[in-house]
Amino acid sequence: MTPTKNTTAPMPAVTVSSIPGRETSENIGIVFGSSVRSRNFIFDIFAAFKNLFGGEVRSYTRLLEDAQSEATSRMLEQAKKLEADAVVDVHFATSQVAYKAAEIFAYGTAVRLK
Amino acid sequence: MEEVILPGILLTALIGIAYLTGRLADAAHERALKRDEALLPQQVLDSGSNIPGDITLYDSALVTGKVVIAEDRFRNLLARLRIFVGGRLSAHEASVTRAKREVLLRMRTNAKGASHIIGVRFESAQLRRGMIEMVVSGTALYTDHRPSGGAPAALPDEGVNISHRNLLVEFLSASTAFLLICWVIYAASGMMVEWASHEISVEDEIAIWSQLEPELINGHRTADERSLAENYLVDLINSVPKEALGPAAAYDFDVIIVPDETPNAAALPGGLMLVHSGMIDLVESENELLSILGHEIGHYNGRDHLEGLGREVVGVALSAMMFQADAVLTTWVAGWPKMLSDLDYSRSQELDADKWSLKILMAKYGHVGEVATTFEKLGQMQGGHSVMDYLATHPHPQDRVDRLYKMAREQNLPMGQPIELQEAFENFLVRTGEIPASALEEGRKFSLTTTKD
């Protein structure tokens, strides 16, 4: 298997311990990516209103989606720098680093495949 | 002005110090991380739970690493601006990334003899605002496989996780956007306030204010009684023919003399005027004094006092909304709307109010002598510290002097002899029976500002 470095194909990332159907040859180590984002005050005000009536806060869902995809792509970018073929055992975690701002971080094990 | 400038300088200095100490702490942490990471043995880290097959396992243990990093005040402020404007908090991305490197480092130091750490999990805790807390845990495997020395292969590359932007540039762009948004909100609400203040009639205002006034003026006046000087000022206003007062004639005017050396006067809702003792010290004739009071009456007619109050309320509400958790900032920012509203008050509205000075003087004395004398004095005092307030929030005094004289000329208003203030006050005292006429003949003096009950 040729390294995915320099290729534009997305690197596979899975939440299980191996890429299904592929064997892992080498464990490179833990890689992670994080993203800290906020929505602006208008969305914050809408969200506060939403808090009165209940229901999905779409603007915050968008915020999480954006943050999650950025965190993931940063994690993959780091794996790419380490010349890994895939990232396995991916986990996501969130933290509230500041009021009304969300941090999402993704971490996993960068591996080379046989 | 001073209440905004001084805390502003102080706050800027504090934030500047926080910026420097924060960057020093960042750099020191970064160096320490690089040094310690290089010293660690090359352990294999795994976020999954695979026990490698090609090793002989001797022992296993739970290992953890924790860290709490405090933000500096500068980053805190930057985050707050950024959260308001929206977008990426790059200042935080650097510190959350360092926090993760730090906990990994600590966990690996705790598992020094281990060749593998599997089942690695990150958790974040929330101790309090403005702090970044990170916990990592894993299972250390002690095996026959000795970890080799030197820098481990998979170190989190900080370059990936941080948007490389200078914090000062970031601060500048965030605060520019912030100020722009604030200005738009402030201007929009100002228009609403302007509309609303003209919708409230004098009668409504009096009715609303009579419910509130006793509580609000408590701080200024201990008893419900006016001092002799305050009585004199009220009497002076009431002696003006009602038809000259315009819509403001509906007010039952009240005056409070505030012990303050700054020459200033203000119109509060409900017909309550505040006159600084410094203003009374400055004027020498009754005509001058009535010119000042007439100007404030002009503000009532223009409904300017409600507008100023409304803007202030909007401004304070806005700043409280944005900086709710930050007492120092809120108090500081709360000073701004007041200044802005005063500034707005000035340019057009002050000049309109001056027209009423002319009208009221004309109705009372039949001439407009000394209508601009106080402004002339203020113009000469310019540069003096005590008049800072008055000058900053009003058009240039000399401009107003010229304008007033020009208006008087255009309308062919006569200039007559003024009535000396001391004399007028003493006559008032005798007329109301406060002192016997003989007291004056004995040579006793009654000063306006010191005649307090």
Coordinates of C-alpha atoms in Angstrom, one line a residue, chain A residues 17-18 27-42 44-45 63 70-71 73-78 81-82 87-110, chain B residues 43-50 71 79 82-90 92-93 96-97 100-101 104 116-117 120-126 129-134 153-157 159-163 181 185 321 324:
Chain A
S17 CA -9.7 -0.6 16.1
S18 CA -9.0 -1.4 12.5
N27 CA 1.0 2.0 15.2
I28 CA 2.4 5.5 14.9
G29 CA 0.8 7.1 17.9
I30 CA -2.0 9.4 18.9
V31 CA -3.1 12.3 16.7
F32 CA -5.6 14.9 17.5
G33 CA -7.3 17.9 16.1
S34 CA -9.3 20.5 17.8
S35 CA -11.4 23.5 16.9
V36 CA -12.8 26.2 19.1
R37 CA -15.6 28.2 17.7
S38 CA -18.4 30.6 18.5
R39 CA -21.5 31.9 16.9
N40 CA -22.2 35.6 16.9
F41 CA -24.4 37.5 19.2
I42 CA -27.5 37.3 16.9
D44 CA -26.8 33.7 20.7
I45 CA -29.9 35.8 21.2
L63 CA -21.6 25.3 15.0
E70 CA -12.6 21.0 11.2
A71 CA -11.3 19.0 14.2
S73 CA -9.7 17.3 9.2
R74 CA -7.0 18.8 11.4
M75 CA -6.5 15.3 13.0
L76 CA -6.2 13.8 9.5
E77 CA -3.8 16.5 8.4
Q78 CA -1.5 15.6 11.4
K81 CA 2.3 14.6 8.2
L82 CA 3.3 11.4 10.1
V87 CA -6.7 6.8 11.8
V88 CA -8.4 4.2 13.9
D89 CA -10.2 4.3 17.2
V90 CA -11.4 7.8 16.7
H91 CA -13.1 9.5 19.6
F92 CA -14.7 12.9 19.9
A93 CA -14.9 15.0 23.0
T94 CA -16.2 18.4 23.7
S95 CA -15.3 21.0 26.3
Q96 CA -16.6 24.4 27.1
V97 CA -13.5 26.6 27.0
A98 CA -15.5 29.8 27.2
Y99 CA -19.1 30.7 27.7
K100 CA -21.0 30.4 24.4
A101 CA -18.0 28.9 22.7
A102 CA -17.5 25.2 21.9
E103 CA -14.4 23.2 21.6
I104 CA -14.6 19.9 19.8
F105 CA -11.7 17.7 19.6
A106 CA -11.1 14.5 17.7
Y107 CA -8.4 12.0 18.6
G108 CA -7.4 8.7 17.3
T109 CA -4.5 6.4 16.6
A110 CA -2.5 6.9 13.4
Chain B
Q43 CA 6.1 4.8 23.9
V44 CA 3.4 3.5 21.7
L45 CA 0.1 5.3 22.3
D46 CA -3.2 3.9 21.3
S47 CA -6.6 5.3 21.6
G48 CA -8.1 1.8 21.1
S49 CA -7.9 -1.1 23.4
N50 CA -5.7 -3.5 21.4
E71 CA -6.1 32.3 30.6
A79 CA -12.4 35.6 23.4
R82 CA -14.7 37.0 19.3
I83 CA -17.7 35.2 20.8
F84 CA -19.8 38.4 20.2
V85 CA -18.7 38.7 16.6
G86 CA -18.6 35.0 15.9
G87 CA -16.0 32.8 14.4
R88 CA -12.9 30.9 15.4
L89 CA -11.3 31.5 18.8
S90 CA -7.7 31.1 17.7
H92 CA -8.0 29.4 22.7
E93 CA -7.0 26.9 20.1
V96 CA -6.3 23.9 24.4
T97 CA -3.7 22.3 22.2
K100 CA -3.5 18.3 25.6
R101 CA 0.2 18.0 25.0
L104 CA -0.1 13.5 27.5
H116 CA 2.6 1.0 25.5
I117 CA -0.2 3.1 26.7
V120 CA -6.1 6.6 25.9
R121 CA -9.1 8.8 26.7
F122 CA -9.3 12.6 27.0
E123 CA -11.8 14.3 29.3
S124 CA -12.3 17.9 30.0
A125 CA -13.6 19.3 33.2
Q126 CA -15.2 22.6 34.0
R129 CA -14.7 30.2 33.6
G130 CA -11.5 31.4 32.1
M131 CA -9.7 28.1 32.8
I132 CA -8.9 25.2 30.6
E133 CA -9.0 21.8 32.3
M134 CA -7.9 18.6 30.7
A153 CA 7.3 9.7 16.5
A154 CA 3.7 10.9 16.9
L155 CA 3.8 14.2 18.8
P156 CA 0.8 16.4 18.3
D157 CA 1.9 18.9 15.8
G159 CA 1.1 23.8 13.6
V160 CA -1.9 21.8 12.5
N161 CA -4.2 22.8 15.3
I162 CA -3.7 26.5 15.5
S163 CA -4.7 29.2 13.1
I181 CA -21.8 46.3 15.5
I185 CA -27.1 48.9 17.3
M321 CA -25.7 42.3 27.8
Q324 CA -22.5 40.6 31.9

